[in-house]
XYZ file of C-alpha atoms in Angstrom:
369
model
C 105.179 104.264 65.808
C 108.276 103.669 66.394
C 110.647 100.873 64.291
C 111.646 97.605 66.455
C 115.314 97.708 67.138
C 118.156 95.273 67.653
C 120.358 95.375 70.432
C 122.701 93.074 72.127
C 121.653 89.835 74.597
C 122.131 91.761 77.721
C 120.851 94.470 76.779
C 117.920 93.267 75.878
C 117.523 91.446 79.299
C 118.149 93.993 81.534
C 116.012 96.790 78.965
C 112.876 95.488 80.342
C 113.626 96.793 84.142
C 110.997 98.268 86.138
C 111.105 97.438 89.331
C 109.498 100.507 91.638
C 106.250 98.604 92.911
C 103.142 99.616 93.894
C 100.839 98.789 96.828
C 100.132 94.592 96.934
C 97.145 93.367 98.713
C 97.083 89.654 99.574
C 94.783 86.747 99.023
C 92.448 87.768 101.814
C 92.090 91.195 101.006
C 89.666 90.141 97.914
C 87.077 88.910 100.692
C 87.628 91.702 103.243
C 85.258 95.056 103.189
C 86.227 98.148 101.738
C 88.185 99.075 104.485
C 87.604 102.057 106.461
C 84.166 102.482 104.127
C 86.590 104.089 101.842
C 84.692 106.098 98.832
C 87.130 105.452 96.562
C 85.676 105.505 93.009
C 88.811 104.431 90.910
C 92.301 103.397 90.559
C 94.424 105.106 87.522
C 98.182 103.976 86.801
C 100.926 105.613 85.397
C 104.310 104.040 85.216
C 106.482 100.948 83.815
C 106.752 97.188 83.806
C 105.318 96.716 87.579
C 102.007 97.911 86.791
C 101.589 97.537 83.082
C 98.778 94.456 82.584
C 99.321 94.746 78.966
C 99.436 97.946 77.750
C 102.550 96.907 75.492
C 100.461 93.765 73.867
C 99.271 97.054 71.273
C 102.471 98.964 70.895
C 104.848 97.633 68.246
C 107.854 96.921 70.803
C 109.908 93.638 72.148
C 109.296 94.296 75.240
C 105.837 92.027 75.948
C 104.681 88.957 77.985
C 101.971 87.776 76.748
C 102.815 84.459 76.434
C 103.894 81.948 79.168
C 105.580 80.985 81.071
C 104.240 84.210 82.471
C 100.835 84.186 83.890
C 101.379 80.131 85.146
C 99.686 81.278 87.920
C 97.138 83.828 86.785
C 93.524 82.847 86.543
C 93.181 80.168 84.127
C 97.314 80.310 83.683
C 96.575 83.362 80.927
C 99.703 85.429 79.981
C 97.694 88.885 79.813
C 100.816 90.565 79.708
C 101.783 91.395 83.103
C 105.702 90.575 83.727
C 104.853 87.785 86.715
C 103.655 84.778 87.330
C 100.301 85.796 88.620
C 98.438 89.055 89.751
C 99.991 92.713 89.460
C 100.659 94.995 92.476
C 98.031 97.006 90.844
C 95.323 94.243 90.833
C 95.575 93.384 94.483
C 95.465 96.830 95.464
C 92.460 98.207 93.556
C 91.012 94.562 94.795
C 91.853 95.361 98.524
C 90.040 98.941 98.164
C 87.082 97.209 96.776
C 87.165 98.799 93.247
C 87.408 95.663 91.379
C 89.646 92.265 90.966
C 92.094 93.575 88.224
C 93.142 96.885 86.678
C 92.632 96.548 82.569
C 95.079 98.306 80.135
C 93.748 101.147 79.050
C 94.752 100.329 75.346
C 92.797 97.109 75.413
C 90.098 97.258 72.547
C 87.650 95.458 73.892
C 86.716 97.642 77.353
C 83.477 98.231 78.377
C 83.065 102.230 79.134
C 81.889 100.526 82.380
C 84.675 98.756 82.925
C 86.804 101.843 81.780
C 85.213 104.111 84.547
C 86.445 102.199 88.042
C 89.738 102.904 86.492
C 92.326 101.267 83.843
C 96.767 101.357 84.096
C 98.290 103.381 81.110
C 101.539 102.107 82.284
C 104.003 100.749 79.866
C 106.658 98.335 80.302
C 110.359 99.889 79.053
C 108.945 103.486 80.021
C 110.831 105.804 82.322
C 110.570 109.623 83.615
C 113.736 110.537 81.489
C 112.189 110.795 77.977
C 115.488 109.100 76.510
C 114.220 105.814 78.290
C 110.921 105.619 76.245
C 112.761 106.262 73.208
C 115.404 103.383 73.183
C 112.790 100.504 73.763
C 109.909 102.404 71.374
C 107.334 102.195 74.645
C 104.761 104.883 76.081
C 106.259 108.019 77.630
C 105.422 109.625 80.751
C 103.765 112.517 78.756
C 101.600 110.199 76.391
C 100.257 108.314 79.146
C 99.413 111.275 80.863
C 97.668 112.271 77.305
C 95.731 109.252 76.890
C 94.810 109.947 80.698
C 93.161 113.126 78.776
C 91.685 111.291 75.864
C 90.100 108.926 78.895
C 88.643 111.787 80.846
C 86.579 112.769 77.188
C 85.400 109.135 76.632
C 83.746 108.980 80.273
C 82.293 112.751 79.646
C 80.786 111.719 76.692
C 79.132 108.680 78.055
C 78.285 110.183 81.172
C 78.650 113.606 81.267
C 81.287 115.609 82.870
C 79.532 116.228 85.975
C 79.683 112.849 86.828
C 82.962 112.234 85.407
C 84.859 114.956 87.703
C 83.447 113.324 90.721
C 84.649 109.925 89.543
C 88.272 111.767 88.945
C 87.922 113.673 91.848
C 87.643 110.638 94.784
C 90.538 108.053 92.762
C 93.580 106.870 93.611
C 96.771 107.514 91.345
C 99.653 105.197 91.764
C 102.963 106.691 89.899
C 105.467 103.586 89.482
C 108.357 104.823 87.596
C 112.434 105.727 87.390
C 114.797 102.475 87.984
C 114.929 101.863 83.674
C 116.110 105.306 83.940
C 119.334 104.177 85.710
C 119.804 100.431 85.440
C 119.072 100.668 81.726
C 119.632 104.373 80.906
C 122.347 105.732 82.891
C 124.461 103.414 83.927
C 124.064 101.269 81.020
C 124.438 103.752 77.793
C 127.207 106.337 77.660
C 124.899 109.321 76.690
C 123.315 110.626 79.983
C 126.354 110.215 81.727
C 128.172 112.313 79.138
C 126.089 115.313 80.691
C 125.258 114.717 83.788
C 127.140 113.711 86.851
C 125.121 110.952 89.180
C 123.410 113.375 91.533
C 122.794 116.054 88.584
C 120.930 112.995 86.928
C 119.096 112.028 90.138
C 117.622 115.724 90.014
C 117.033 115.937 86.598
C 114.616 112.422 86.933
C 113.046 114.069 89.761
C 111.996 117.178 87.896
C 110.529 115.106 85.349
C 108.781 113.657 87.969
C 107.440 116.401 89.644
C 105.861 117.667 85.848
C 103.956 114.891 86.209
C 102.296 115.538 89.149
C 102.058 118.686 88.669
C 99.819 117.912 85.664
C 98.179 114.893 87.034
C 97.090 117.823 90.374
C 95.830 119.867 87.182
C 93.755 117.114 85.889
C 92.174 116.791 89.005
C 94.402 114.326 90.641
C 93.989 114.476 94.539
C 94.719 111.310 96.230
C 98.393 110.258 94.368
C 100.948 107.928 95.732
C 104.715 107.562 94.454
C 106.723 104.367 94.975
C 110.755 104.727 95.412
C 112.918 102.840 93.599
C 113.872 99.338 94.967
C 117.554 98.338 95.700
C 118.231 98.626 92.312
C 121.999 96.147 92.953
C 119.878 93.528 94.239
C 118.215 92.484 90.569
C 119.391 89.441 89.641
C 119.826 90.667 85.777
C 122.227 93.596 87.453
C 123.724 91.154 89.172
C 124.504 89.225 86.418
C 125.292 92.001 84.297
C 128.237 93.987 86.698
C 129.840 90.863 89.464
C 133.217 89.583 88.738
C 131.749 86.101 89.073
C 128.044 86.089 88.098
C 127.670 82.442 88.665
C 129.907 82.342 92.093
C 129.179 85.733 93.379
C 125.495 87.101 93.612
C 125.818 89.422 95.854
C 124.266 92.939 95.564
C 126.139 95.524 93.781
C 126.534 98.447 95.490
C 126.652 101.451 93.202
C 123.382 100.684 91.971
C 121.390 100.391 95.146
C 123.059 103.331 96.873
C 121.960 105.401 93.580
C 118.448 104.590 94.534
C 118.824 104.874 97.973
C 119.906 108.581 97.432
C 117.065 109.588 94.850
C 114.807 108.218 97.201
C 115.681 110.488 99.987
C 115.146 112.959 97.569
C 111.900 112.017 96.556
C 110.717 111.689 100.217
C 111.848 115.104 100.880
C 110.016 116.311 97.428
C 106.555 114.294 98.197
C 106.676 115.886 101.812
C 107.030 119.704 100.301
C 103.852 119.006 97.993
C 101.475 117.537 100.687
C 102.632 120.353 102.969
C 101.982 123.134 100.320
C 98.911 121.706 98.981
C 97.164 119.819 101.931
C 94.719 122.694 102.664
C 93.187 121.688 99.098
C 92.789 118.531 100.024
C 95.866 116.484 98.944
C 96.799 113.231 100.455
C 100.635 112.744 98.723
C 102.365 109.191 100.267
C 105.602 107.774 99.529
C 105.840 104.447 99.190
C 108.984 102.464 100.548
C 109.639 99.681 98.597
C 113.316 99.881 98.924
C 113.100 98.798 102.826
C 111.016 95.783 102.544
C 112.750 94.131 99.698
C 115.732 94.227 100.924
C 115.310 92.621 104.108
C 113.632 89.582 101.669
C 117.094 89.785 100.039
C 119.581 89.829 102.700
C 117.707 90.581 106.255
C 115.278 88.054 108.095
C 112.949 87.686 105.326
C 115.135 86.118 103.127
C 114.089 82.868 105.084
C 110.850 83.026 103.302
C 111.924 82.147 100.273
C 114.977 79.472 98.606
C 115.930 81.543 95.784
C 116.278 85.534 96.623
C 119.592 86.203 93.825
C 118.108 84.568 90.576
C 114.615 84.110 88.851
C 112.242 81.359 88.578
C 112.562 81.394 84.794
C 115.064 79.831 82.933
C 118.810 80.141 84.230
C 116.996 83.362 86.194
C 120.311 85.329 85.527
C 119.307 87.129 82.442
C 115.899 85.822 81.224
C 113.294 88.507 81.160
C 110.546 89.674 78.563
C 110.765 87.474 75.292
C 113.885 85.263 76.995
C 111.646 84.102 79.418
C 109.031 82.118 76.656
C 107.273 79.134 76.611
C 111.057 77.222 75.853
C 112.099 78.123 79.382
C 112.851 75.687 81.929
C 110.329 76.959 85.110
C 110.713 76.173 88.651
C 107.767 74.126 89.809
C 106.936 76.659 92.873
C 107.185 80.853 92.203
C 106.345 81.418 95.854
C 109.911 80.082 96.687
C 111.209 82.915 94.521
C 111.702 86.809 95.290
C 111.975 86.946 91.665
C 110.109 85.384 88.659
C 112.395 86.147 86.212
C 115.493 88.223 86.356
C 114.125 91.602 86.930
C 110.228 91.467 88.805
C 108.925 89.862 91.564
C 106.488 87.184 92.032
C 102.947 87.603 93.474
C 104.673 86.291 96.977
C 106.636 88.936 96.771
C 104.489 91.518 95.733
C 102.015 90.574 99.101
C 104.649 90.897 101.255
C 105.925 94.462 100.079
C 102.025 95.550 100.580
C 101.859 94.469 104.202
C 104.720 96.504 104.670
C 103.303 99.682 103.422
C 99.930 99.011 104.226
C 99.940 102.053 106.469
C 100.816 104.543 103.852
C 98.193 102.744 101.592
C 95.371 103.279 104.217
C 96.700 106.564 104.887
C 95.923 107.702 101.217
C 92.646 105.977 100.867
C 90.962 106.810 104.066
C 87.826 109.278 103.937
């Protein structure tokens, strides 16, 4: 395990970044039929701070939230460990396929094998597809969460043999939420990626890493897997905070960082596309998510007017409170739902909803018989 480690204020604020989000179903999805009389069997998560539920409450690492003010709005106001005021993007969406209400860590000691077999997350808050990323926060790589998806796929055989267990494997969903701590708090924070690799040269090298793993979640039997892109990475109010000449005055977007995303997502598309095309004769359904699109227009295009607050979180000051600065000490605005953010790097559950009903069709797309 690795030690805890001490690191400057803004560092530490802008360290727990994961923004790529996945697939958000709202309120009235959890009444609604499975739709299309989808056979979906389970939901399994890979990824970072967007669609870990509390995977970090049992690693030895800062970067947690189980404690309020997160989860104010959560059922029965319980900080689980989910980095928002109320449901993941991961709970509505295994809700709106009809799995279940909410996607358990898979760390959690106290699953059911029951519970375990309509699917868990193995995501980790801090994480990222460059292996350095892991490292400097002490979270859950890539690779180990795709090994405890291995350890996972034994525990279900043994209870109910590995006939059964290949067909539940066989007809899930995999989400893959993963890469903006790789540039918001890798690259362009530290000096020792960029001391080797140019911008675009880095934008590849994440992308391999990437494409290892789904190459071996394909190998484990992965068939239905959907990637989100990164979000407009200049837009998070800890960036924000972290690289304006004014942070108080001037909280506009800043542009290096969102154009960095905007360019590895192009790349990603391009990469996703290749994939389904080689592999669609063996029955792969491989979807891109855009998150980038939708948030932005909640930022600066016509959905802005949706909300009061789009440049700074509910929590605290919502310039740099995130993880263990946002704690039960905070000052809280009385209504999330006014907020794109909750605190100074993820979005609230209003959020969340709203980037689902923009890529509901690429959700239905993957889940559809």
């Amino acid at each position: 395990m690795e030690p805890y480690h001490t690191y400057s204020l803004p560092f530490l604020s802008v360290l727990s970044l994961f923004m790529p989000l996945f697939f958000i179903a709202n309120a009235e999805a959890l009444i609604l039929p499975r739709p299309f009389n989808n056979k979906i069997t389970a939901g399994y998560v890979f990824g970072d701070s967007t669609v870990d539920p509390g995977n970090n409450n049992y690693v030895l690492t800062l970067f947690r939230s189980n404690f309020p003010p997160y989860g104010m709005d959560f059922r029965g106001q319980t900080p689980t460990g989910r980095f928002t005021n109320g449901k993941l993007s991961t709970d509505l969406v295994v809700s709106y396929i009809g799995i279940k209400e909410y996607l358990p860590p898979y760390l959690d000691p106290n699953l059911s094998i029951e519970e375990m077999m309509s699917g868990v997350s193995f995501a980790s808050a801090g994480t990222g597809l460059d292996p350095l990323t892991a490292q400097i926060s002490s979270v859950i790589s890539l690779p180990r969460q795709l090994g405890y998806f291995k350890e996972y796929k034994k525990r279900v055989e043994s209870a109910i043999g590995k006939k059964r267990m290949e067909a539940i494997i066989k007809e899930a969903v995999y989400l893959v939420s993963c890469g903006t701590n790789d540039f918001v708090v890798n690259y362009f924070t530290l000096p020792m990626r960029r001391n080797n690799y140019t911008a675009s040269a880095y934008q590849q090298f994440v992308l391999q890493n990437l494409k290892q793993v789904l190459q071996d979640l394909w190998d484990e039997g992965a068939r239905r897997i959907a990637v989100t892109g990164l979000p407009p990475m200049g837009c998070l109010p800890a960036v924000i905070t972290l690289n304006s000449e004014s942070a108080i005055l001037e909280r506009g977007c800043i542009e290096k960082f969102s154009r960095a995303g905007m360019e590895y997502n192009q790349m990603l598309q391009n990469e996703l596309n290749s994939m389904q095309g080689r592999l669609v004769h063996l029955g792969a359904k491989i979807t891109y998510i855009d998150i980038f699109t939708p948030l932005i227009d909640m930022i600066q295009g016509l959905g802005k007017h949706d909300f009061d607050e789009v440049s700074h979180g509910c929590c605290g000051s919502g310039f740099l409170e995130a993880g263990f600065l946002c704690n039960p000490k905070s000052f809280v605005c009385s209504d999330a739902s006014k907020y794109v953010f909750f605190d100074s790097i993820h979005p609230t559950e209003k959020t969340y909803t709203k980037l689902f009903m923009a890529s509901r069709p690429a959700v239905d797309l993957m889940i559809r018989n």
